[in-house]
Short mmCIF file of C-alpha atoms in Angstrom, two decimals:
data_model
loop_
_atom_site.label_atom_id
_atom_site.label_comp_id
_atom_site.label_asym_id
_atom_site.label_seq_id
_atom_site.Cartn_x
_atom_site.Cartn_y
_atom_site.Cartn_z
CA MET Y 1 9.91 -42.49 8.03
CA ILE Y 2 12.71 -42.05 10.60
CA TYR Y 3 12.77 -38.27 10.27
CA LYS Y 4 9.01 -37.89 10.74
CA LYS Y 5 8.81 -40.27 13.72
CA TYR Y 6 12.00 -39.53 15.64
CA ILE Y 7 14.44 -36.94 14.29
CA LYS Y 8 11.84 -34.19 13.84
CA ARG Y 9 10.94 -34.29 17.54
CA ILE Y 10 14.59 -34.21 18.62
CA LEU Y 11 15.26 -31.18 16.41
CA ASP Y 12 12.09 -29.51 17.69
CA PHE Y 13 13.20 -29.89 21.31
CA ILE Y 14 16.72 -28.59 20.69
CA ALA Y 15 15.61 -25.69 18.49
CA SER Y 16 12.79 -24.57 20.80
CA LEU Y 17 15.04 -24.68 23.87
CA MET Y 18 17.76 -22.69 22.11
CA GLY Y 19 15.17 -20.28 20.75
CA LEU Y 20 13.74 -19.54 24.18
CA VAL Y 21 17.21 -18.91 25.59
CA VAL Y 22 18.39 -16.69 22.73
CA LEU Y 23 15.13 -14.76 22.50
CA SER Y 24 14.66 -14.35 26.27
CA PRO Y 25 15.53 -10.60 26.22
CA VAL Y 26 12.97 -10.03 23.43
CA ILE Y 27 10.38 -12.14 25.23
CA LEU Y 28 10.88 -10.16 28.46
CA ALA Y 29 10.60 -6.82 26.65
CA VAL Y 30 7.39 -7.82 24.85
CA ILE Y 31 5.88 -9.13 28.11
CA ILE Y 32 6.51 -5.77 29.80
CA PHE Y 33 5.01 -3.69 26.96
CA LEU Y 34 1.97 -5.96 26.57
CA PHE Y 35 1.46 -6.08 30.34
CA ILE Y 36 1.02 -2.32 30.23
CA ALA Y 37 -1.05 -2.22 27.01
CA ASN Y 38 -3.40 -5.06 28.00
CA ASN Y 39 -4.01 -4.22 31.65
CA GLY Y 40 -1.76 -6.92 33.03
CA LYS Y 41 -2.53 -9.61 30.44
CA PRO Y 42 0.48 -10.16 28.13
CA PHE Y 43 -0.45 -13.73 27.16
CA PHE Y 44 -3.30 -15.30 25.23
CA PHE Y 45 -4.29 -18.89 26.00
CA GLN Y 46 -6.70 -20.99 23.95
CA LEU Y 47 -7.57 -24.65 23.50
CA ARG Y 48 -6.57 -26.05 20.11
CA PRO Y 49 -6.60 -29.55 18.53
CA GLY Y 50 -3.21 -31.18 18.04
CA LEU Y 51 -1.98 -34.57 16.85
CA ASN Y 52 -4.95 -36.90 16.23
CA GLY Y 53 -7.25 -34.11 17.41
CA LYS Y 54 -5.96 -34.20 21.00
CA ILE Y 55 -6.75 -30.89 22.69
CA PHE Y 56 -3.96 -28.77 24.18
CA LYS Y 57 -3.61 -25.17 25.39
CA ILE Y 58 -1.74 -22.90 22.99
CA ILE Y 59 0.10 -19.82 24.28
CA LYS Y 60 0.68 -16.64 22.29
CA PHE Y 61 1.33 -13.00 23.05
CA LYS Y 62 -1.96 -11.12 23.43
CA THR Y 63 -2.21 -8.51 20.64
CA MET Y 64 -5.76 -7.28 21.35
CA ASN Y 65 -7.29 -5.87 24.52
CA ASP Y 66 -10.64 -6.93 26.01
CA LYS Y 67 -12.62 -3.72 25.46
CA LYS Y 68 -16.39 -4.22 25.14
CA ASP Y 69 -19.34 -2.18 23.92
CA GLU Y 70 -22.23 -0.95 26.08
CA ASN Y 71 -23.91 -4.37 25.78
CA GLY Y 72 -20.90 -6.24 27.10
CA ASN Y 73 -19.83 -7.63 23.73
CA LEU Y 74 -16.22 -7.53 22.62
CA LEU Y 75 -15.50 -4.76 20.13
CA HIS Y 76 -14.38 -5.61 16.58
CA ASP Y 77 -10.83 -6.95 16.26
CA SER Y 78 -9.62 -3.75 14.57
CA GLN Y 79 -10.88 -1.68 17.52
CA ARG Y 80 -9.19 -3.89 20.12
CA MET Y 81 -5.80 -4.08 18.41
CA THR Y 82 -3.32 -2.01 20.43
CA VAL Y 83 -0.35 -0.15 18.95
CA ILE Y 84 2.17 -2.50 20.54
CA GLY Y 85 -0.10 -5.44 19.67
CA ASN Y 86 -0.14 -4.41 16.02
CA PHE Y 87 3.67 -4.25 16.00
CA VAL Y 88 3.98 -7.63 17.73
CA ARG Y 89 1.56 -9.17 15.21
CA LYS Y 90 3.18 -7.64 12.12
CA THR Y 91 6.61 -8.84 13.20
CA SER Y 92 5.17 -12.28 14.15
CA LEU Y 93 6.55 -11.87 17.68
CA ASP Y 94 3.16 -13.06 18.95
CA GLU Y 95 4.10 -16.58 17.85
CA ILE Y 96 7.26 -16.82 20.01
CA PRO Y 97 5.58 -18.19 23.19
CA GLN Y 98 4.54 -21.25 21.18
CA LEU Y 99 8.13 -22.38 21.56
CA PHE Y 100 6.95 -23.57 24.99
CA ASN Y 101 4.30 -25.69 23.25
CA VAL Y 102 7.02 -27.15 21.02
CA LEU Y 103 9.32 -27.78 23.97
CA VAL Y 104 6.72 -29.87 25.83
CA GLY Y 105 5.72 -31.76 22.69
CA ASP Y 106 2.25 -30.39 21.95
CA MET Y 107 3.47 -28.75 18.75
CA SER Y 108 6.27 -28.90 16.22
CA LEU Y 109 8.19 -25.99 14.74
CA ILE Y 110 6.68 -26.91 11.38
CA GLY Y 111 3.28 -28.37 10.63
CA PRO Y 112 -0.33 -27.34 9.92
CA ARG Y 113 -1.37 -24.41 12.11
CA PRO Y 114 -3.62 -25.52 15.01
CA LEU Y 115 -7.10 -24.11 14.38
CA LEU Y 116 -10.08 -23.59 16.69
CA THR Y 117 -11.67 -26.55 18.46
CA ASN Y 118 -15.16 -25.56 17.26
CA TYR Y 119 -14.04 -26.29 13.69
CA LEU Y 120 -13.46 -29.98 14.42
CA HIS Y 121 -16.99 -31.13 13.59
CA LEU Y 122 -16.93 -29.16 10.33
CA TYR Y 123 -14.03 -31.00 8.68
CA ASN Y 124 -14.52 -33.59 5.99
CA ASP Y 125 -12.23 -36.64 5.89
CA PHE Y 126 -9.67 -34.90 3.69
CA GLN Y 127 -9.49 -31.76 5.84
CA ASN Y 128 -9.25 -33.80 9.03
CA ARG Y 129 -6.01 -35.39 7.76
CA ARG Y 130 -4.19 -32.22 8.89
CA HIS Y 131 -4.26 -33.81 12.37
CA GLU Y 132 -2.14 -36.79 11.30
CA ILE Y 133 0.92 -34.79 12.32
CA LYS Y 134 1.66 -32.33 15.13
CA PRO Y 135 0.58 -28.75 14.43
CA GLY Y 136 3.32 -26.20 13.87
CA ILE Y 137 4.26 -22.61 14.55
CA THR Y 138 4.73 -22.24 10.82
CA GLY Y 139 3.88 -24.51 7.91
CA TRP Y 140 3.49 -25.01 4.18
CA ALA Y 141 0.23 -23.01 4.10
CA GLN Y 142 1.83 -20.15 6.04
CA VAL Y 143 4.68 -19.70 3.57
CA ASN Y 144 2.23 -19.92 0.66
CA GLY Y 145 -0.16 -17.19 1.69
CA ARG Y 146 -0.90 -17.54 5.40
CA ASN Y 147 -4.18 -15.67 6.16
CA ALA Y 148 -4.43 -14.25 2.63
CA ILE Y 149 -5.46 -17.56 1.01
CA SER Y 150 -8.81 -19.39 1.00
CA TRP Y 151 -9.67 -22.10 3.48
CA ASP Y 152 -9.76 -24.71 0.70
CA LYS Y 153 -6.25 -23.80 -0.38
CA LYS Y 154 -5.02 -23.79 3.20
CA PHE Y 155 -6.32 -27.33 3.80
CA GLU Y 156 -4.83 -28.45 0.49
CA TYR Y 157 -1.41 -27.17 1.56
CA ASP Y 158 -1.75 -28.71 5.05
CA VAL Y 159 -2.54 -32.20 3.77
CA TRP Y 160 0.17 -31.94 1.11
CA TYR Y 161 2.67 -31.29 3.89
CA VAL Y 162 1.42 -34.29 5.87
CA ASP Y 163 2.10 -36.50 2.85
CA ASN Y 164 5.47 -34.96 1.97
CA VAL Y 165 7.14 -34.05 5.28
CA SER Y 166 10.93 -34.28 5.13
CA PHE Y 167 14.02 -32.60 6.55
CA LEU Y 168 14.70 -30.70 3.32
CA LEU Y 169 11.08 -29.51 3.09
CA ASP Y 170 11.22 -28.29 6.69
CA CYS Y 171 14.43 -26.39 5.94
CA LYS Y 172 12.74 -24.79 2.94
CA ILE Y 173 9.74 -23.75 5.05
CA ILE Y 174 11.96 -22.22 7.73
CA PHE Y 175 13.83 -20.20 5.10
CA LYS Y 176 10.60 -19.01 3.47
CA THR Y 177 9.12 -18.20 6.89
CA ILE Y 178 12.04 -15.91 7.67
CA LEU Y 179 11.47 -14.08 4.38
CA LYS Y 180 7.73 -13.80 5.10
CA VAL Y 181 8.39 -12.36 8.56
CA ILE Y 182 10.83 -9.80 7.18
CA LYS Y 183 8.26 -8.70 4.59
CA SER Y 184 5.27 -9.00 7.00
CA ASP Y 185 3.61 -10.80 4.11
CA GLY Y 186 0.19 -12.49 4.29
CA ILE Y 187 -0.42 -11.79 7.99
CA ASN Y 188 -3.98 -10.59 7.55
CA ALA Y 189 -6.80 -11.50 5.20
CA ALA Y 190 -7.57 -8.96 2.50
CA ASP Y 191 -9.87 -6.64 4.50
CA ALA Y 192 -9.61 -7.93 8.06
CA VAL Y 193 -7.32 -8.03 11.06
CA THR Y 194 -7.93 -11.77 11.34
CA ILE Y 195 -9.09 -14.34 8.80
CA GLU Y 196 -12.80 -15.05 8.34
CA PRO Y 197 -14.08 -18.00 10.45
CA PHE Y 198 -14.27 -21.42 8.82
CA ASP Y 199 -17.92 -22.41 8.31
CA GLY Y 200 -17.54 -25.89 6.82
CA ASN Y 201 -17.91 -27.14 3.27
#
């Protein structure tokens, strides 16, 4: 498909570049506030699998500090979430730096969310199909529940997108993403700051 192979990448590059320029004042403001809240660490970097499982380094705004207990272990997510970090997460501002990942071609604006590298060996053949396309900042699973849905449902949505990607579908996902962000809908799992880890089948 021409859109999937060529046009999607062109639109990604143009949109991410424009987004970084337009949002630069917001990005600068968030960097300053998070620099103060997180002891000089406004960004969060982590290795994630991309197209065909190729590993890349994702960049996000850091919404939790690095406070540890008396044994040197990181405190629970809810205890490390800062006030500004909570605001950045609820408004989905933490996702903005990923525009850099889109700009350089590691990600797309729309696609399955890139998950942790230590999940790779846990996927079955069906689940692993999510890597047949570049991961995205937002995707079909995100606009249909995000962290509030089960892992099985999330994989089902991801693979469905891989098989049905189109310009009109991407437009629909962008529109639904904007509505989700406005409502702060589905950001967290039912009783957690972050979703429960994936433990395989």
